[in-house]
CSV table of C-alpha atoms and ligand atoms in Angstrom, one decimal:
chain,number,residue,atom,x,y,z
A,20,UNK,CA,0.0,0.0,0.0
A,21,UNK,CA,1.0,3.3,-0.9
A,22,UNK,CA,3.0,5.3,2.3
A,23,UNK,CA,1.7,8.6,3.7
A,24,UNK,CA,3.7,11.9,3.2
A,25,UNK,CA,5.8,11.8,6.5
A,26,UNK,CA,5.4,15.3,7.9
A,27,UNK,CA,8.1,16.6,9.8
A,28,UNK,CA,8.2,19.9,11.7
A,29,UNK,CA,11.6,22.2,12.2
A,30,UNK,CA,10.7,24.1,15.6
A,31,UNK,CA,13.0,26.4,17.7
A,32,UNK,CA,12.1,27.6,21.1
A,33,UNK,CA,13.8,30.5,20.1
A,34,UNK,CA,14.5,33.1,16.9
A,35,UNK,CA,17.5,32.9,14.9
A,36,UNK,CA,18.5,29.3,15.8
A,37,UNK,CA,18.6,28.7,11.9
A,38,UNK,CA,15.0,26.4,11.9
A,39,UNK,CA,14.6,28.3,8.3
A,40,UNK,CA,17.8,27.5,7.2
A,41,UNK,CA,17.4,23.8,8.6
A,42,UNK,CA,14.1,23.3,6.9
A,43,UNK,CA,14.7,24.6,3.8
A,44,UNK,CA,18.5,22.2,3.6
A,45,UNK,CA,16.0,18.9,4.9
A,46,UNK,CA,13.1,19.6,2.3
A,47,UNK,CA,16.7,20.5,-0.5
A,48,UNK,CA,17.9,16.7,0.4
A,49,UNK,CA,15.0,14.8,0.2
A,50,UNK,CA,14.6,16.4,-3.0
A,51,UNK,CA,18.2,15.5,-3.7
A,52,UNK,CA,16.5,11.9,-2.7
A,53,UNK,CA,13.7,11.3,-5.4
A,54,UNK,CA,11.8,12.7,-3.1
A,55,UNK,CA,8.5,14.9,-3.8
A,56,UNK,CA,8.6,17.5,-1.7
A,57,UNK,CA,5.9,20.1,0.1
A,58,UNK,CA,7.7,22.6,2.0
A,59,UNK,CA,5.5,24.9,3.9
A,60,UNK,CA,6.8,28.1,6.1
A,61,UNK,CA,4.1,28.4,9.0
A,62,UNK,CA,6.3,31.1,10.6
A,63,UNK,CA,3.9,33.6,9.7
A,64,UNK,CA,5.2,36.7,10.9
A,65,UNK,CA,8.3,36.3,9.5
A,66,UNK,CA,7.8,34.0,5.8
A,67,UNK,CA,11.7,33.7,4.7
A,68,UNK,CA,12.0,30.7,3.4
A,69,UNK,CA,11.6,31.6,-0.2
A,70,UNK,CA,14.3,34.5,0.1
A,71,UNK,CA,16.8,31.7,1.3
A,72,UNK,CA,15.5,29.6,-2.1
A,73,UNK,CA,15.5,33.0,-3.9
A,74,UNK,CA,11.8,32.4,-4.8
A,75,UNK,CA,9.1,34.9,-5.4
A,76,UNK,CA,5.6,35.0,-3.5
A,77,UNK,CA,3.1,33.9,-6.2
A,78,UNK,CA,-0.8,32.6,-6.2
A,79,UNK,CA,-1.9,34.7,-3.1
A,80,UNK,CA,-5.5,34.2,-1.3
A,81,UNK,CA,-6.7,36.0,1.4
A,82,UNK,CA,-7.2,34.4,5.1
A,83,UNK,CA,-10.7,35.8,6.1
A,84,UNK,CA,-11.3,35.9,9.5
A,85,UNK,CA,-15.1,35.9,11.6
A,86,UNK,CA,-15.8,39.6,12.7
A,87,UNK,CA,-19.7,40.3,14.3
A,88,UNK,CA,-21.3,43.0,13.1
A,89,UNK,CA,-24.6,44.5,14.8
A,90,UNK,CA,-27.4,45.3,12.9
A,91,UNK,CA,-29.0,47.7,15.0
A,92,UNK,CA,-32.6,47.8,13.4
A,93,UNK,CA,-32.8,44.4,14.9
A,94,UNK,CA,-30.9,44.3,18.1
A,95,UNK,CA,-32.9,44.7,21.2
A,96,UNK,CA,-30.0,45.8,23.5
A,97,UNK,CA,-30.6,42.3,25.7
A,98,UNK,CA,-26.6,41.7,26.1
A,99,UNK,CA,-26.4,37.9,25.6
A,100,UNK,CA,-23.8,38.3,23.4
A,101,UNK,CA,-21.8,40.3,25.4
A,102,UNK,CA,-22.8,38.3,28.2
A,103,UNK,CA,-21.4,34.8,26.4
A,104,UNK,CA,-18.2,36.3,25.2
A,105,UNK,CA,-15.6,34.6,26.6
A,106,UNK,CA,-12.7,37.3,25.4
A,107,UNK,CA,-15.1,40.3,26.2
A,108,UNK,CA,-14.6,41.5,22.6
A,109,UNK,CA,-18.2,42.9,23.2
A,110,UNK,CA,-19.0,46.0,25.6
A,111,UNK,CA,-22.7,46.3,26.1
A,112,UNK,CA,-24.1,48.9,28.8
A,113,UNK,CA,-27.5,48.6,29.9
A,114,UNK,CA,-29.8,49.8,26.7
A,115,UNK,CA,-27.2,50.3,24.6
A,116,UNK,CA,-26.2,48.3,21.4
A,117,UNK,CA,-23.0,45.9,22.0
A,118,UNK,CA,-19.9,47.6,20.3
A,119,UNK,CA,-17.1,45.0,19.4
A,120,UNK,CA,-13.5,45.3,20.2
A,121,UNK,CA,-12.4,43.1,17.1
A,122,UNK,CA,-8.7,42.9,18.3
A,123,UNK,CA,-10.2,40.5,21.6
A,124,UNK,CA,-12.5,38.8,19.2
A,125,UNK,CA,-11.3,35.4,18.6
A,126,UNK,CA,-13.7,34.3,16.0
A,127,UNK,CA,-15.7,32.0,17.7
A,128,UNK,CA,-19.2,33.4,16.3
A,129,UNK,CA,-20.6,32.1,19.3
A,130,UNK,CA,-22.4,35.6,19.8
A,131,UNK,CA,-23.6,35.3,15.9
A,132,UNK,CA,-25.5,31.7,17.4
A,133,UNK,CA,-27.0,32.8,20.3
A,134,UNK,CA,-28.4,36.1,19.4
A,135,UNK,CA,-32.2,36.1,19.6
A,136,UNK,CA,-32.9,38.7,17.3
A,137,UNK,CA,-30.5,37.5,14.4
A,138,UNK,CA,-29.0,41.2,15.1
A,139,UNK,CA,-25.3,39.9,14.3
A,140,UNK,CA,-24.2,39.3,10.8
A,141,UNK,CA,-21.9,37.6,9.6
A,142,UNK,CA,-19.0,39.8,8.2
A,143,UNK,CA,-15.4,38.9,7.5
A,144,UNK,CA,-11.7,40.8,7.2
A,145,UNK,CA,-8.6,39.8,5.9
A,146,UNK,CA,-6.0,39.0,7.9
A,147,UNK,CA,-3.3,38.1,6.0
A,148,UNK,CA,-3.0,35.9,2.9
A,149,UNK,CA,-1.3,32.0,1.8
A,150,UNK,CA,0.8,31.8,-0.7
A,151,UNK,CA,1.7,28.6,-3.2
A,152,UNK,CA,4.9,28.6,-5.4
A,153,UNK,CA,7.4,26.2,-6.8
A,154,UNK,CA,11.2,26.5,-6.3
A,155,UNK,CA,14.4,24.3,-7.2
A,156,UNK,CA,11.3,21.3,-8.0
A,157,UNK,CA,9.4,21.4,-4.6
A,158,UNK,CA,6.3,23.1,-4.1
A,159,UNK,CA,6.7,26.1,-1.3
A,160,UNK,CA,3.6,27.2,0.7
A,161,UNK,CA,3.8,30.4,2.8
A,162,UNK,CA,1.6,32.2,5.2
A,163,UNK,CA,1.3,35.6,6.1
A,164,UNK,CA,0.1,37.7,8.7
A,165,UNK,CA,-1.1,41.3,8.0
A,166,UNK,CA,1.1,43.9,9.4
A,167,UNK,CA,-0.9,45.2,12.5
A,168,UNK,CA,-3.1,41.8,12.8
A,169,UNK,CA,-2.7,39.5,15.7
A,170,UNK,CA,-4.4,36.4,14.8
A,171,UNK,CA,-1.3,34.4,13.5
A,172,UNK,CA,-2.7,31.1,14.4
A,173,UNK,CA,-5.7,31.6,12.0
A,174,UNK,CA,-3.1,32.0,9.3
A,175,UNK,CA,-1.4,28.9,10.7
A,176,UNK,CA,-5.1,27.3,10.0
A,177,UNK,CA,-5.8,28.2,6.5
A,178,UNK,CA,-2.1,27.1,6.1
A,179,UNK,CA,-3.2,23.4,7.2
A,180,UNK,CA,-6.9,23.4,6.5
A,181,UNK,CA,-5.4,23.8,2.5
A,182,UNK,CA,-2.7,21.0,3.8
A,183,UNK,CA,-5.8,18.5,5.0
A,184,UNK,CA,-8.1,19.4,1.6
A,185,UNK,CA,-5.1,18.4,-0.3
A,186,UNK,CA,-4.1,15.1,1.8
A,187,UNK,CA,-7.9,14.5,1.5
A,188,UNK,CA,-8.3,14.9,-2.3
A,189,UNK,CA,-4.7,13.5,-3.2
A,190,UNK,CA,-3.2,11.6,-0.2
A,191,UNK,CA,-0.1,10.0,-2.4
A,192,UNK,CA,0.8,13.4,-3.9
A,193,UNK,CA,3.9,14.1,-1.5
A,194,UNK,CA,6.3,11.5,0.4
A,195,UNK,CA,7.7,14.4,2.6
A,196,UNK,CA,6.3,17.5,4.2
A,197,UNK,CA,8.8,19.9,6.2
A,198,UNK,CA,6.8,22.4,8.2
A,199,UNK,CA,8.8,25.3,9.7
A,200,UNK,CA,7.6,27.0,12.9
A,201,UNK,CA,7.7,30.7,14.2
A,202,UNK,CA,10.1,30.5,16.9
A,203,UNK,CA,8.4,30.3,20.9
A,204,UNK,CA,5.7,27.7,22.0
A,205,UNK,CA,3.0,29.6,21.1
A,206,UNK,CA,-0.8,28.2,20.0
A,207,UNK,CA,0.4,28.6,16.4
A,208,UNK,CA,3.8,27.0,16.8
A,209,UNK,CA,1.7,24.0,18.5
A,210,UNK,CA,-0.7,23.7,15.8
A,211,UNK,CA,2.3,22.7,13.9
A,212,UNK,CA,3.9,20.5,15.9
A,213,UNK,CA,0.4,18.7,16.5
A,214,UNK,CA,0.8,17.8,12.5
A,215,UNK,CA,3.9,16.6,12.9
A,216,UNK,CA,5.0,12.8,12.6
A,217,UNK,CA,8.3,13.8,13.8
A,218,UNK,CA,9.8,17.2,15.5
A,219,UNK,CA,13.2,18.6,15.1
A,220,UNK,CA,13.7,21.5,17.4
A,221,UNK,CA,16.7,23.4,16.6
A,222,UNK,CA,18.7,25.3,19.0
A,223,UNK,CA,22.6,26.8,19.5
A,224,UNK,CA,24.9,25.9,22.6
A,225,UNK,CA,24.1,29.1,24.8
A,226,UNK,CA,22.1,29.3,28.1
A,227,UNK,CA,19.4,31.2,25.9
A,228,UNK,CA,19.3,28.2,23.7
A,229,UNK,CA,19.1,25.7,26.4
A,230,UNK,CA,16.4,27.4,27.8
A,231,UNK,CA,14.2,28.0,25.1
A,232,UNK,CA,15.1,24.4,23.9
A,233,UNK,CA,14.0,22.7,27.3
A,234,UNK,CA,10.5,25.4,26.8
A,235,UNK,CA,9.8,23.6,23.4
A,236,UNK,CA,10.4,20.1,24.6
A,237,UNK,CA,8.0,20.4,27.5
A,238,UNK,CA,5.4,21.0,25.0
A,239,UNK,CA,6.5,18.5,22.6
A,240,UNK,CA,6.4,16.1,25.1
A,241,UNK,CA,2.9,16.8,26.5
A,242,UNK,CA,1.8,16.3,23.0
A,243,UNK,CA,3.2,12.8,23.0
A,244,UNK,CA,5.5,13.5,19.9
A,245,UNK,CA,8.5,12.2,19.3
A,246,UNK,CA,11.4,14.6,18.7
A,247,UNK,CA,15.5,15.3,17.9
A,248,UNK,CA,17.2,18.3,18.2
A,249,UNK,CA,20.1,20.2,15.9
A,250,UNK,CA,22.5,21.7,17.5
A,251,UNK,CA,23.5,24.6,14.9
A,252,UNK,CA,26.5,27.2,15.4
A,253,UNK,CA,27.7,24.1,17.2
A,254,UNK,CA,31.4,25.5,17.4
A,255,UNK,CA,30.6,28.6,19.0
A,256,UNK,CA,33.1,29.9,21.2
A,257,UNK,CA,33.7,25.8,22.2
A,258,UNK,CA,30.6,25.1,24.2
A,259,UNK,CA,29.9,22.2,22.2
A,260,UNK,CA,30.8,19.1,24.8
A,261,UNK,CA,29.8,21.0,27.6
A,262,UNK,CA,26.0,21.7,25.7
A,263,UNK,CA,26.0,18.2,24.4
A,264,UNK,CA,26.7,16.7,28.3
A,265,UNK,CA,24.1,18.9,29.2
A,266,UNK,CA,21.5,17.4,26.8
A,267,UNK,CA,22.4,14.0,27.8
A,268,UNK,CA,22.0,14.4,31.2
A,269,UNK,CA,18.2,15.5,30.2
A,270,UNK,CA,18.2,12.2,27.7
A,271,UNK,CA,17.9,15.0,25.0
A,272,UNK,CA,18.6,12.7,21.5
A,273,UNK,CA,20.7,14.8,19.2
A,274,UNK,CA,20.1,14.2,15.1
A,275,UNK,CA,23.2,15.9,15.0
A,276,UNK,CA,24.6,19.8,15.1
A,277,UNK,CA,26.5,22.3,12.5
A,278,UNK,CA,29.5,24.4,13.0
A,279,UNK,CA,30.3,28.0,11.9
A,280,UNK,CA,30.7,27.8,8.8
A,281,UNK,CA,31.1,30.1,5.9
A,282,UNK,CA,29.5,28.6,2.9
A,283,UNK,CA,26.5,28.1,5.0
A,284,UNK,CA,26.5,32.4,5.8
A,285,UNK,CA,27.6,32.5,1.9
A,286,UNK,CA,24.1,30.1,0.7
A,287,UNK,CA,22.0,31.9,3.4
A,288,UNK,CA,23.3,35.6,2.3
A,289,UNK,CA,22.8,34.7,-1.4
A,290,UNK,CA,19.4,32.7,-1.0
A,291,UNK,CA,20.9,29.3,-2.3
A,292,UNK,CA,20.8,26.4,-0.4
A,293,UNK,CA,23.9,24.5,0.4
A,294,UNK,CA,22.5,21.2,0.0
A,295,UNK,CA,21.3,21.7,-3.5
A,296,UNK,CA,22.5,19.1,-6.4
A,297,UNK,CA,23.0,22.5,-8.4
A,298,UNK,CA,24.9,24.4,-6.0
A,299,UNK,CA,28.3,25.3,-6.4
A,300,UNK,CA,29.5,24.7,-2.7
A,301,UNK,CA,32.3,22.8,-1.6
A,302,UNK,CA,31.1,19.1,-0.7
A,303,UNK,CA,34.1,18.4,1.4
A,304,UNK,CA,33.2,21.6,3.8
A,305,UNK,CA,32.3,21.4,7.0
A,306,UNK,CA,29.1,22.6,7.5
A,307,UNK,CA,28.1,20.4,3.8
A,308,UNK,CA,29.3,17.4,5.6
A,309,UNK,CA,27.2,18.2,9.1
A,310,UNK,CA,24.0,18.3,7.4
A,311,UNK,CA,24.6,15.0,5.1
A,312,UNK,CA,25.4,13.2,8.8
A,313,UNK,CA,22.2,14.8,10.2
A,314,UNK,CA,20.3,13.9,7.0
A,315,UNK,CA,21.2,9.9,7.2
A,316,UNK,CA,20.5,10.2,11.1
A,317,UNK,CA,16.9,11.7,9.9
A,318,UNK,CA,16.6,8.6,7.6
A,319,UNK,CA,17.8,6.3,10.2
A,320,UNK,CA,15.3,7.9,12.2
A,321,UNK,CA,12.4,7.1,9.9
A,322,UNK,CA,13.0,3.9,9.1
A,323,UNK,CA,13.2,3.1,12.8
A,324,UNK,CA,10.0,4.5,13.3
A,325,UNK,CA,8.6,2.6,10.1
A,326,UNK,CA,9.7,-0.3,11.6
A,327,UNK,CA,8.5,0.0,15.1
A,328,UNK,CA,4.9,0.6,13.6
A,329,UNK,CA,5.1,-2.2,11.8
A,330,UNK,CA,5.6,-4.8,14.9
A,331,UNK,CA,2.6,-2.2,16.3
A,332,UNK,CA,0.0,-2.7,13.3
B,18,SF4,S1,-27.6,39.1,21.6
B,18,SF4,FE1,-28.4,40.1,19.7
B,18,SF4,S2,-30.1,41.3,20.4
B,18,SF4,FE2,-29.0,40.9,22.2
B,18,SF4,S3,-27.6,42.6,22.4
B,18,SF4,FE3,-26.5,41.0,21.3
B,18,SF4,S4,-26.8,41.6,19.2
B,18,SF4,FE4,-28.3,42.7,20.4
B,19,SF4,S1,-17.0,35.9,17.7
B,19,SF4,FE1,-16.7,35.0,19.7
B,19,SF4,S2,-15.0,36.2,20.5
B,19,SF4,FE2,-15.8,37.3,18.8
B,19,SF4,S3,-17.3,38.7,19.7
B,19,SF4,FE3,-18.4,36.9,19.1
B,19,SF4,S4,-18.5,35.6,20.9
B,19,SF4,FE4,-16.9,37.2,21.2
């Protein structure tokens, strides 16, 4: 029987661990593989992966998002709706009409459910907008959010409500999908990591990275899902043993890490992944040869897990 697309998700508890760079070099070599490919950048606030694959935005929708509007010829000022609000995105003052604070509102339409009157309509704004492109023969989907909009997990939503229409409609269609985070352990970073078949949380040998690491592990693990870090800028200042002590002590498995290394500033700075078949950069380099180890761990990884479900069926 055909396999499913194996979804894997590139987290980091915190920003500029290099998840973008990591996620775009994974999705590069399972291309490299045969592989076909869905890379999607969930890191809606801050969409880069298609500069670091010098690719262009293309095919943009919107992301609508829920907002109540009173129609005041039929409201009758009872304040159910304000009463039922569970973010108090509705003020409502003894025989007045409700007014709604839409940046509380989380789009629940509850209040467009209950109302007696049929005084709330339905009315929707963007938010922010999903994009679908194709670079360097994988498709690329990006969300993102509006400048001065908050609601980055609804983006996150569209983002894998278009993910489950297409696994619906044409399950076979990919073999891998790498889904890269926003940075924290926030409700949209957890939607992704709720996908996930496997989590790779990436992090650098500092105290801040430790920290934030250990953060995005808790919730990991209170999801149930199994995980591997990356150790990246692993030769930083020579904290490396010391970091990689640390993790065991916390029975932390590693996938593996990458040093400093120029041509990895060079493919980032230029927008062309390292670990393309049609890159120029030197395959006997250090940071080249880091992420071939990490990618035959990954493998190693998922055939292990293939395996175990196997004896489990
Ligand atoms: S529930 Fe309906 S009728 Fe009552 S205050 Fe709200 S909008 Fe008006
Ligand atoms: S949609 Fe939900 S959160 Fe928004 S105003 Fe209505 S009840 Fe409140």
């Amino acid at each position: 029987m055909p396999e499913k697309a194996k979804i894997i998700t590139v987290t980091g508890g915190k920003g500029g661990t290099g998840k973008t760079l990591v996620a775009v070099n994974l999705a590069t070599m399972f291309k490299n593989a045969g592989k076909r490919v869905l890379l999607i950048d969930g890191d809606v606030e801050n969409p880069n992966t298609y500069l670091l694959m010098n690719g262009e935005l293309e095919n943009k929708a919107p992301v609508y998002f829920f907002k109540p509007s009173i129609i005041e010829t039929k409201c009758s000022k009872c304040g159910l709706c304000s009463k039922n609000c569970a973010t108090h995105a509705l003020l409502h003052v003894d025989g007045q009409y409700p007014i709604p604070f839409l940046t509380v509102c989380s789009g629940c339409k509850l209040c467009y459910k209950i109302c007696p009157e049929e005084a709330i309509k339905e009315d929707y704004k963007t938010i922010g907008w999903t994009y679908e492109t194709k670079k360097n023969n994988m498709d690329l989907w990006i969300g993102e959010l509006k400048p001065s909009e908050a609601r980055s997990a609804a983006v996150v939503e569209a983002l894998l409500d278009n993910l489950k229409e297409l696994l619906e409609k044409e399950p076979q269609k990919y073999d891998i999908i790498v889904l890269d985070t926003a940075p924290g352990a926030h409700c949209d970073v957890e939607l992704l990591l709720e996908s996930a078949d496997l989590i790779v949380p990436v992090t650098e040998p500092t105290k801040f990275g430790k920290l934030d690491l250990l953060r995005i592990i808790e919730l990991i693990e209170l999801l149930g899902k199994p995980y591997k870090a990356i150790i990246n800028r692993s030769s930083l200042l020579g904290f490396k043993e010391k970091f990689l002590e640390e993790l065991e002590r916390k029975d932390i498995e590693i996938l593996g890490d990458i040093p400093l290394d120029d041509e990895i500033v060079q493919s980032y700075c230029q927008g062309d992944p390292l670990m393309d078949e049609n890159s120029n950069f030197n395959k006997e380099g250090e940071g080249y040869k880091s992420f071939i180890t990490i990618f035959e761990n990954l493998n190693k990884w998922i055939r292990e897990k293939k395996t175990a479900s196997m004896e489990g069926a």
